[in-house]
Short mmCIF file of C-alpha atoms and ligand atoms in Angstrom, two decimals:
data_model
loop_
_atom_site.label_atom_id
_atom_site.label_comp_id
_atom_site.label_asym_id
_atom_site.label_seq_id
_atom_site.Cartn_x
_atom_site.Cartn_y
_atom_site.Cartn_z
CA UNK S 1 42.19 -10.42 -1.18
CA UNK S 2 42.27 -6.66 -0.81
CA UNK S 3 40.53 -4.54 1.95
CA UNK S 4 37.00 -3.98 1.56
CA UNK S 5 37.16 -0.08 1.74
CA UNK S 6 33.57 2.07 2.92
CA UNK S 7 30.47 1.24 4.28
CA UNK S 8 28.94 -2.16 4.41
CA UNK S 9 25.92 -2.08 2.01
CA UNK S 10 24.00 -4.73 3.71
CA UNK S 11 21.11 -6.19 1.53
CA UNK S 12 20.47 -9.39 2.77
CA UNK S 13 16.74 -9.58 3.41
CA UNK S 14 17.21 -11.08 7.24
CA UNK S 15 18.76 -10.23 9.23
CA UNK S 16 18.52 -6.20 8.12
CA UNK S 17 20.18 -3.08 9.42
CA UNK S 18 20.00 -1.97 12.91
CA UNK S 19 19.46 1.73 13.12
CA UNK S 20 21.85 3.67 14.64
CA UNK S 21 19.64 4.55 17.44
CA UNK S 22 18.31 0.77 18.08
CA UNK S 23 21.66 0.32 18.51
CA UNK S 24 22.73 2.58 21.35
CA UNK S 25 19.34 1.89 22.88
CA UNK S 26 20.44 -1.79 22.94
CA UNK S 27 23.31 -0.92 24.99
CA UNK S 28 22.28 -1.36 28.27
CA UNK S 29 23.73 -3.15 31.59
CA UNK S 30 22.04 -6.12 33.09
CA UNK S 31 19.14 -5.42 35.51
CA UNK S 32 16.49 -7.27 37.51
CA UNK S 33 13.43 -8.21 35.02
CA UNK S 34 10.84 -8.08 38.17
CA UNK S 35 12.39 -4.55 38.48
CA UNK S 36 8.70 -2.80 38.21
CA UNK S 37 10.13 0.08 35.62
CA UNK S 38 10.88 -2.70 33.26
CA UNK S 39 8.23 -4.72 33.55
CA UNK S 40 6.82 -1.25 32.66
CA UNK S 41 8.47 -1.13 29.70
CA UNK S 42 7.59 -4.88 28.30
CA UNK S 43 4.00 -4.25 28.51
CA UNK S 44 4.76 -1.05 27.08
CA UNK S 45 6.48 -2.78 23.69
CA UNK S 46 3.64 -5.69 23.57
CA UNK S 47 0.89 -3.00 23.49
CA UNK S 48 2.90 -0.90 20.94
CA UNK S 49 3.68 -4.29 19.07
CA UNK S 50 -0.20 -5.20 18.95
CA UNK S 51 -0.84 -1.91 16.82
CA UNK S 52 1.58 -2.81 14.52
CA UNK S 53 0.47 -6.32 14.12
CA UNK S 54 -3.28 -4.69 14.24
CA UNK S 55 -4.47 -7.32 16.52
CA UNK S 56 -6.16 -7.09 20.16
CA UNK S 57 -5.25 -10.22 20.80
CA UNK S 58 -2.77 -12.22 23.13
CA UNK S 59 1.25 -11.69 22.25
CA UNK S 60 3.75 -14.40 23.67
CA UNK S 61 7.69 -14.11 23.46
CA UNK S 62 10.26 -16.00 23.27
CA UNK S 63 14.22 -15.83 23.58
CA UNK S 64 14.61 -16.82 20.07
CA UNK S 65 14.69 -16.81 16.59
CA UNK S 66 11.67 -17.11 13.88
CA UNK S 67 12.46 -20.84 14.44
CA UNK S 68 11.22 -20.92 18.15
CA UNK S 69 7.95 -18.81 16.98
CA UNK S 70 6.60 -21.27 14.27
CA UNK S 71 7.47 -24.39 16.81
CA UNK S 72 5.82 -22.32 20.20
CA UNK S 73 2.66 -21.59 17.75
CA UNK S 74 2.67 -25.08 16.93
CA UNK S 75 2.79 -26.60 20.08
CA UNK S 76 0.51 -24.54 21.53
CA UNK S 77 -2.10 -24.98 19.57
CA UNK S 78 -2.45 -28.83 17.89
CA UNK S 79 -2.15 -32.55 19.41
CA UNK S 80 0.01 -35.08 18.29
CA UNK S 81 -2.01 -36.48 15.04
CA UNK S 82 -3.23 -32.88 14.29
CA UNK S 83 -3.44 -32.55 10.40
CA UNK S 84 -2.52 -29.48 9.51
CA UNK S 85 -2.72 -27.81 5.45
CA UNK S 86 0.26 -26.08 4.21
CA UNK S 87 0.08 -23.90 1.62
CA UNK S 88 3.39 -24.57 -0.40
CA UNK S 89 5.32 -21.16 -1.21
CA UNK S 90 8.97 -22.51 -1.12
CA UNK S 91 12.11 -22.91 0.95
CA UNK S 92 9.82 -21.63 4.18
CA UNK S 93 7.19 -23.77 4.00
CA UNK S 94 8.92 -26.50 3.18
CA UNK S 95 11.13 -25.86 6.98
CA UNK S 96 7.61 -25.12 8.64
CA UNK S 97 6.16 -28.33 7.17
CA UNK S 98 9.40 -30.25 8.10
CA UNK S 99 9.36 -28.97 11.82
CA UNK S 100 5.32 -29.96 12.46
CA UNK S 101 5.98 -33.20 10.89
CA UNK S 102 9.05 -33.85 13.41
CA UNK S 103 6.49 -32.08 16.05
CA UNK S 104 4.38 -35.41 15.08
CA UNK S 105 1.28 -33.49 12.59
CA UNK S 106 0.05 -34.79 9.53
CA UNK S 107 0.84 -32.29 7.39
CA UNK S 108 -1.12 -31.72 4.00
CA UNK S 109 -0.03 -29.49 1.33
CA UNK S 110 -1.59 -26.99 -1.29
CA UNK S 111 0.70 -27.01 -3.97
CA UNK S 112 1.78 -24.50 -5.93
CA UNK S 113 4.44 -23.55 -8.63
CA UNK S 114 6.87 -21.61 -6.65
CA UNK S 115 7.03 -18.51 -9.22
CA UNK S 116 3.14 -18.22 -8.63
CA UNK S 117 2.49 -19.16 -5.08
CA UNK S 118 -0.79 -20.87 -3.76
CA UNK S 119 -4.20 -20.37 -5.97
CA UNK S 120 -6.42 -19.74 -3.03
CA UNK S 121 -9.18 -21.51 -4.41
CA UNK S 122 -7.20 -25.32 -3.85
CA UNK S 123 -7.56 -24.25 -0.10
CA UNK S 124 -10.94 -24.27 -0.37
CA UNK S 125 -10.86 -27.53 -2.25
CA UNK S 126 -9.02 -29.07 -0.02
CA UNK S 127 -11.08 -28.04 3.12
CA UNK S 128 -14.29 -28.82 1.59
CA UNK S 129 -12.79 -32.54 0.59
CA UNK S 130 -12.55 -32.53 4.63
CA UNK S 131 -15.72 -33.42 5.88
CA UNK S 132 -14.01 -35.87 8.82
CA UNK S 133 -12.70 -32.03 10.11
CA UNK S 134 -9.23 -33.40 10.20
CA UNK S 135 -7.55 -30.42 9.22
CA UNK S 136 -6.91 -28.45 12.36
CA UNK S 137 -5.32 -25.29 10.88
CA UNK S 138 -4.22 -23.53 7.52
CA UNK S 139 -0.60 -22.43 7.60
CA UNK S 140 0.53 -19.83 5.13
CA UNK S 141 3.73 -18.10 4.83
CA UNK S 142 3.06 -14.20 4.20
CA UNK S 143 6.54 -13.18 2.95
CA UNK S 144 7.79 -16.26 0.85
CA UNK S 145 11.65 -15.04 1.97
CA UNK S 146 13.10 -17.38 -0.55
CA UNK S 147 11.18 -16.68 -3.88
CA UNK S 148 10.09 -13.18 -3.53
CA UNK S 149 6.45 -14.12 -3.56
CA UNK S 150 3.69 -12.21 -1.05
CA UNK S 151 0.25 -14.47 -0.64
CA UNK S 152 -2.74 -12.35 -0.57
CA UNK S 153 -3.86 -13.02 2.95
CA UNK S 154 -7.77 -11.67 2.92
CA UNK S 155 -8.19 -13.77 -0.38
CA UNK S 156 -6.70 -16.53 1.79
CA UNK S 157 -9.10 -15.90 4.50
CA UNK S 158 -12.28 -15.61 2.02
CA UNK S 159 -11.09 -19.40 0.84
CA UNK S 160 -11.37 -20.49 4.17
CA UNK S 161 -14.71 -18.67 5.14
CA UNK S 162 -15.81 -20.25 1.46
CA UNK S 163 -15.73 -23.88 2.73
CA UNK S 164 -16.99 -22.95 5.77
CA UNK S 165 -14.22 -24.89 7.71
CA UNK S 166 -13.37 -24.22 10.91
CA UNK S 167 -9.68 -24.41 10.73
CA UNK S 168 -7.59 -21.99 12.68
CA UNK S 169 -5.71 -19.94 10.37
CA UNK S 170 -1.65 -19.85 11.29
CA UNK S 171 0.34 -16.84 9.37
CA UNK S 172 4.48 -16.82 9.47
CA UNK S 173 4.74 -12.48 9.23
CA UNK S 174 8.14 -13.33 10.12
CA UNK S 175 9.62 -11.22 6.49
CA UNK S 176 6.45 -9.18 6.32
CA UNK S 177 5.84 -7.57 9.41
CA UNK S 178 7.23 -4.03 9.41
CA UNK S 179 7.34 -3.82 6.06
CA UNK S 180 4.24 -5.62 3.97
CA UNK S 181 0.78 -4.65 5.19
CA UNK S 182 -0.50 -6.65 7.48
CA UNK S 183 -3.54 -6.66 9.61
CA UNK S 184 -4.05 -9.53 12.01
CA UNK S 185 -7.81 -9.40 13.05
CA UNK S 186 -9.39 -7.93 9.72
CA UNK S 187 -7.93 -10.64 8.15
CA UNK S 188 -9.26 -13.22 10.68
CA UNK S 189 -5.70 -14.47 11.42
CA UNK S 190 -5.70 -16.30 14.58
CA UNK S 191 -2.07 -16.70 15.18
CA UNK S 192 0.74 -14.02 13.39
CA UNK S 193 4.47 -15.87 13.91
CA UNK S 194 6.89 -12.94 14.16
CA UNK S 195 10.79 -12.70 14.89
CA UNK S 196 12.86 -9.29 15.39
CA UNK S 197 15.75 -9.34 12.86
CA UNK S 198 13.78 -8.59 9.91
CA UNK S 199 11.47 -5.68 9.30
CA UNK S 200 11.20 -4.91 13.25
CA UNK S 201 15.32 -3.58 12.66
CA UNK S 202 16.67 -5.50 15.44
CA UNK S 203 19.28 -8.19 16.06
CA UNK S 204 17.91 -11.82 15.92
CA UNK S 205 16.57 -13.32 19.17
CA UNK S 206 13.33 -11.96 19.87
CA UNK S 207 10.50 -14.49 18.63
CA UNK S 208 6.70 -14.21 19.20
CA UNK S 209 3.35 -15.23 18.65
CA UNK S 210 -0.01 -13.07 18.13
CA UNK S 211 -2.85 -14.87 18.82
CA UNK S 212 -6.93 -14.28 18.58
CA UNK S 213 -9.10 -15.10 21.16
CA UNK S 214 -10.33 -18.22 18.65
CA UNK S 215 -6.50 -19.12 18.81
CA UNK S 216 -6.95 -18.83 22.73
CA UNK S 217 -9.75 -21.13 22.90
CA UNK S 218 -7.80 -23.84 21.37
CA UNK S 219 -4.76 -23.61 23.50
CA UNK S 220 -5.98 -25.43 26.38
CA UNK S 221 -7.40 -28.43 24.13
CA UNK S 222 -4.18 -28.48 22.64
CA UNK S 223 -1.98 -31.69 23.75
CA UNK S 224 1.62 -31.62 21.80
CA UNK S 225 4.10 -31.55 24.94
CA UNK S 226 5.64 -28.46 25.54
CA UNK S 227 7.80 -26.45 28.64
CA UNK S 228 9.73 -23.79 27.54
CA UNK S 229 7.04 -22.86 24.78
CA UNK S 230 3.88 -23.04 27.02
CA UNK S 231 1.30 -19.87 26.77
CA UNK S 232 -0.28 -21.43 30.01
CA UNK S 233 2.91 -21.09 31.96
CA UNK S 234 3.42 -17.84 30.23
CA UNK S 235 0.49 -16.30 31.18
CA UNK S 236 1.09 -16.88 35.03
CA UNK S 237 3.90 -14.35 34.29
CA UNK S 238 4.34 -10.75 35.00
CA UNK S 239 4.34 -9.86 31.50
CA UNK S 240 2.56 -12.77 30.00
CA UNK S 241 5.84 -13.99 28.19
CA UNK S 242 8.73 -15.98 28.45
CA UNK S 243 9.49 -18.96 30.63
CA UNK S 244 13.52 -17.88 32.40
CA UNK S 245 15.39 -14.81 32.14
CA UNK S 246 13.96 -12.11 30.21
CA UNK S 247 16.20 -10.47 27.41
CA UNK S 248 16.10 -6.74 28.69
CA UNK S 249 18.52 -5.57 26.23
CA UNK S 250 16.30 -6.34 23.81
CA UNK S 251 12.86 -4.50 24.91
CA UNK S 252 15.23 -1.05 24.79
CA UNK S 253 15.83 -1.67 21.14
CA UNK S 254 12.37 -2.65 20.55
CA UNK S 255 11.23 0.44 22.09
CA UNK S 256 13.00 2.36 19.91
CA UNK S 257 12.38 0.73 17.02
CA UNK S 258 8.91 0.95 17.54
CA UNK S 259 9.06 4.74 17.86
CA UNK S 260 10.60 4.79 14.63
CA UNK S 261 7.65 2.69 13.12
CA UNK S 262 5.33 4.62 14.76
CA UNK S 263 7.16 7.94 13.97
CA UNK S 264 7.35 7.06 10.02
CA UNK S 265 3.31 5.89 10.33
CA UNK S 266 2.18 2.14 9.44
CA UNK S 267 1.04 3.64 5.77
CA UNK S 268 4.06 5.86 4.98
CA UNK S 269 6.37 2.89 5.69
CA UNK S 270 4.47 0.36 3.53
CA UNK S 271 4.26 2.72 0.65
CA UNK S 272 8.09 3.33 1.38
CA UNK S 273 8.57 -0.66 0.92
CA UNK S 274 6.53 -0.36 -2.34
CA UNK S 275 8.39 2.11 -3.87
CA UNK S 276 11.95 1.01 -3.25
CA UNK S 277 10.80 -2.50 -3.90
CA UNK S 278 9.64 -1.51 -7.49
CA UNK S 279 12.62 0.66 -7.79
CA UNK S 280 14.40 -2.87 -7.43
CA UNK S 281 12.13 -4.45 -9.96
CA UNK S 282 12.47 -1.30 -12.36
CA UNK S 283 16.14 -2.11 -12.46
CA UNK S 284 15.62 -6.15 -12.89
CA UNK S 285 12.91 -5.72 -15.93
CA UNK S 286 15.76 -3.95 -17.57
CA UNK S 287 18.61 -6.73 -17.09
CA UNK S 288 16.21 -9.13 -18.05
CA UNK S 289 16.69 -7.79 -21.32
CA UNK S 290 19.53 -9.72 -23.37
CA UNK S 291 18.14 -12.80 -21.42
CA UNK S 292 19.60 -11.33 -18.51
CA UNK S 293 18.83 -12.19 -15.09
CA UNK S 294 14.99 -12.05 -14.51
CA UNK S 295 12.18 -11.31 -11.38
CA UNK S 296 11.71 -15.06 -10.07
CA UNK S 297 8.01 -14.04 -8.80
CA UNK S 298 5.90 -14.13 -11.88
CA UNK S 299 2.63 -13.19 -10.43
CA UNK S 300 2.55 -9.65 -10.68
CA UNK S 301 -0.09 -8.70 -8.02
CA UNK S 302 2.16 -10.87 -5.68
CA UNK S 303 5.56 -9.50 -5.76
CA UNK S 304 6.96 -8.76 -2.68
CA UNK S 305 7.51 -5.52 -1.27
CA UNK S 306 10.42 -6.68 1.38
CA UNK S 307 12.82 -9.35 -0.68
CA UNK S 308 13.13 -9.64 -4.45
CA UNK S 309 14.76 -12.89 -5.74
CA UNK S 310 16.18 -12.56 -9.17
CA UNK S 311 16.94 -15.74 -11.42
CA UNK S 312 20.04 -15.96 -12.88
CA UNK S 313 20.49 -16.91 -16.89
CA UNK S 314 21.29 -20.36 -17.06
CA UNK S 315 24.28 -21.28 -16.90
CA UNK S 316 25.58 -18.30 -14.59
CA UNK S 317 25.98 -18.81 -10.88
CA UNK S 318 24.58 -16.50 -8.76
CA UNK S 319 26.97 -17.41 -5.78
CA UNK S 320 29.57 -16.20 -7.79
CA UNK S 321 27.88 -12.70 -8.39
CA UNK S 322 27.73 -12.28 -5.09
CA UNK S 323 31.03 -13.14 -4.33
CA UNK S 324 31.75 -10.03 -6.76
CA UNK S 325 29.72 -7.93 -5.14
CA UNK S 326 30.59 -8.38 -1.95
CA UNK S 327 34.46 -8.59 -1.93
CA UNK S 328 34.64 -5.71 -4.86
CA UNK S 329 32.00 -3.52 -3.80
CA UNK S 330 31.20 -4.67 -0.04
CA UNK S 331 27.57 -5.18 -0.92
CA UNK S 332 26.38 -8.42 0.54
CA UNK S 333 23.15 -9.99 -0.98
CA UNK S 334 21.39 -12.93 -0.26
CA UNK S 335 21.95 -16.18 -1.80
CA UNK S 336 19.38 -19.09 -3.48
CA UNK S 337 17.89 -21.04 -0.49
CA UNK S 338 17.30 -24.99 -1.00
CA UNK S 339 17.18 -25.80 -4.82
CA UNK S 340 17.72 -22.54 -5.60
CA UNK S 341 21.34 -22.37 -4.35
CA UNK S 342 23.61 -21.03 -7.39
CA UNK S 343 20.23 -19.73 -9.41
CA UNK S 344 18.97 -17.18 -7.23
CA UNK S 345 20.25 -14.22 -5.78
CA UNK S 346 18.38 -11.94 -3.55
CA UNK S 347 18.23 -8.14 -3.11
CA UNK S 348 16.43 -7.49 0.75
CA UNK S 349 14.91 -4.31 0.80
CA UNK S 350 13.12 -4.21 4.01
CA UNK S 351 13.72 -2.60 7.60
CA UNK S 352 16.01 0.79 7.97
CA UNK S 353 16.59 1.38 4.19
CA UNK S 354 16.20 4.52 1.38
CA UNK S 355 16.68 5.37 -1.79
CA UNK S 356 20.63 6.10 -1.58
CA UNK S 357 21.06 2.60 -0.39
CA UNK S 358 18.97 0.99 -3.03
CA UNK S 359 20.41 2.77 -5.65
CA UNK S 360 23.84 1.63 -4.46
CA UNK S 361 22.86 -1.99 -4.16
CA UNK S 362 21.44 -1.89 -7.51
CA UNK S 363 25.01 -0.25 -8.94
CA UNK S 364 27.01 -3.05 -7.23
CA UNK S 365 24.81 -5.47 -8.37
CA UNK S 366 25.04 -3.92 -12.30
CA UNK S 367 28.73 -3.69 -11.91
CA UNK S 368 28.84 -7.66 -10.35
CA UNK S 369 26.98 -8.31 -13.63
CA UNK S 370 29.23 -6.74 -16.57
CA UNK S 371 32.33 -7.75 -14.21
CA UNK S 372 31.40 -11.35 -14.21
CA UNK S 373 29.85 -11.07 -18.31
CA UNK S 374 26.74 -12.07 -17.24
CA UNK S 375 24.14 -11.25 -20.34
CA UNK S 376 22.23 -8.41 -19.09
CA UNK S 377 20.20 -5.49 -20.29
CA UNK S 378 21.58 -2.33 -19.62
CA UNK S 379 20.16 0.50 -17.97
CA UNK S 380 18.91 -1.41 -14.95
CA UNK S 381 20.00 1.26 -12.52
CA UNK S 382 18.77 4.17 -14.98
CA UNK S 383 15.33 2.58 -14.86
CA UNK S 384 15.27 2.78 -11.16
CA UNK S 385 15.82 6.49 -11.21
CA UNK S 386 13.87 7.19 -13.55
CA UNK S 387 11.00 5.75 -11.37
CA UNK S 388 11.71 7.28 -8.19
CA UNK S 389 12.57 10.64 -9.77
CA UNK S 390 8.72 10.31 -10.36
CA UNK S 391 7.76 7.93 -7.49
C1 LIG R 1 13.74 -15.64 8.28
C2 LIG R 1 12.49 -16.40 8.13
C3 LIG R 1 12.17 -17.49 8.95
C4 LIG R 1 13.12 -18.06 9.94
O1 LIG R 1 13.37 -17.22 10.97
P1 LIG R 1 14.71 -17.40 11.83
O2 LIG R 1 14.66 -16.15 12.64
O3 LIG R 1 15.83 -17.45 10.87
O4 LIG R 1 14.56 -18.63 12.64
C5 LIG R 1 10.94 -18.08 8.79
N1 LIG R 1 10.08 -17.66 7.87
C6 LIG R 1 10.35 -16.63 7.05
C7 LIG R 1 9.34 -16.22 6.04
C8 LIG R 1 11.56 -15.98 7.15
O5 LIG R 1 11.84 -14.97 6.30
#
């Protein structure tokens, strides 16, 4: 195989590119975490972090990745027997669901056809059939990572207030935070599952929880074992977080990153998201023609801003356009997850990312196309310009 020549063009929607100036602000030597200038700077980040997840609630971290969030959440908040309702969105919910069930929850699900995502009104359905109050919480995943689908989380909310249920309502913002609006206590969220590698622009290993003081009523009624994970430990803390060594490295990174979110402004950056998401989509209506490869999200209202998954033609694999891409053109996209392995391919566009990247993506990604004689309309890259020339 021959040298992959220039930049990486990394568009893989998790992890996402570091900034150059996260990542000299990660460089740092080890240090004491009682050391009273960092434990400074942590409670700096969490109240920085709390604007950005609009919440005044609690925030718990974790050495870890989005993994150790949704099980911490989890433990800290349900008893073994627990039923909890999971709305289905796809290869996300589907870990999430696996993970409580191993946790020992009943787990019900809304289902849903994947393209679509959840119809809000089944949750309210399905709460109302609930009059034993079995169902403990409502677990949604904002940022469907796999399929490109974003759940509208105040209609979500308004479907829960509609039954008039009680249930504690459990977000993974894990792929939207950073990049999707999102705003924790106007939306009645009472815990937001977060990780760093994604639209926070840092490397993975940072995982926490936001919780709201309904979420924090809960927590000491809740009975699933726990040591590592435990908020009550926690909270004994200096910094209300982690149980063993802190990762300092880390909270220098965050800080920077969250001077660049807070430089750019929460709006500016998700109407920078919007835009070079529908640039993407400009550029995938056109393939699509020539029963080319299509949008997988076909609820219009619902397609993501961070992650677009794009169907492949049947009988063309996707793994194999990527392959292209990456060792011709050193653009790395993200592959099918679960069933969709082979069908899907996925263009990230979250975190540190503009135009000029986008527009490079979406030439490898034409190129990968005619190379490999995948039917495609043509023009996809055209159409993208032509929308942010006027974007
Ligand atoms: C990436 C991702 C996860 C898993 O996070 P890890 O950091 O890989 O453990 C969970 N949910 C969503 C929506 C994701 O995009």
């Amino acid at each position: 195989m021959s040298r992959r020549t220039g930049r990486l063009f990394f568009a893989n929607p998790g992890p996402t590119n570091i900034p150059e100036s996260v990542m000299r602000a990660l460089v740092h030597g080890s240090q004491d975490f009682q050391d009273p200038d960092f434990v400074e700077l942590v409670r700096n980040c969490i109240a920085r972090l709390k604007r950005v997840v609009r919440t005044s609630g609690e925030v718990f971290l974790y050495t870890g990745s989005g993994h150790s969030a949704w099980e911490a959440t989890m433990v800290n908040l349900l008893s073994p027997g627990d039923t909890v309702l999971m709305l289905e969105s796809g290869h996300f919910s589907e870990s999430w669901s696996g993970m409580c069930r191993k946790l020992g929850l009943v787990v019900e699900t809304v289902a849903a056809d994947r393209r679509m995502g959840a119809d809000p009104a089944l949750v309210t359905a399905a709460l109302r059939e609930d009059r034993a109050g079995r169902i403990k919480a409502v677990c949604a995943v904002h940022n469907e990572t796999s399929t490109g689908v974003a759940l509208p989380l105040a209609d979500i909310r308004a479907a829960i207030d509609a039954a008039g249920h009680g249930a504690l309502l459990l977000v993974d913002t894990i792929s939207s935070l950073g990049s999707l609006e999102f705003r924790m206590d106007e939306w009645g969220i009472d815990a937001a599952v977060g990780g760093s590698q994604k639209g926070l622009m840092l490397p993975v290993g940072l995982g926490f929880t936001a919780v709201s003081a309904k979420g924090m009523a809960a927590h000491p009624q809740a009975k699933l074992p726990r040591n590592y994970f435990d908020w009550s430990v926690m909270m004994e803390r200096p910094f209300r977080s982690f149980v063993g060594t802190v990762p300092t490295q880390m909270f220098y990174g965050l800080a920077e990153s969250l001077r660049l979110i807070e430089e750019e402004g929460l709006e500016a950056l998700y109407a920078r998201h919007h835009r070079l998401g529908e640039a993407v989509r400009c550029a995938v209506r056109a393939w699509a023609g020539n029963a080319g490869p299509q949008l997988f999200c076909q609820a219009p209202a619902r397609l993501s801003d961070s992650v677009t998954a794009v169907l492949m033609p049947e009988g063309y694999d996707a793994n194999a356009l990527r392959r292209t891409a990456l060792d011709t053109f050193n653009v790395s996209l993200g592959g099918g997850l679960g069933g969709l392995d082979g069908k899907v391919f996925r263009i990230g566009h979250m975190g540190d990312l503009n135009e000029a990247m986008v527009i490079g993506t979406l030439g490898a990604v034409e190129l990968s196309l005619a190379r490999n004689r995948v039917p495609h309309g043509a023009g996809g890259v055209n159409a993208a310009l032509e929308y942010l020339a006027a974007a």
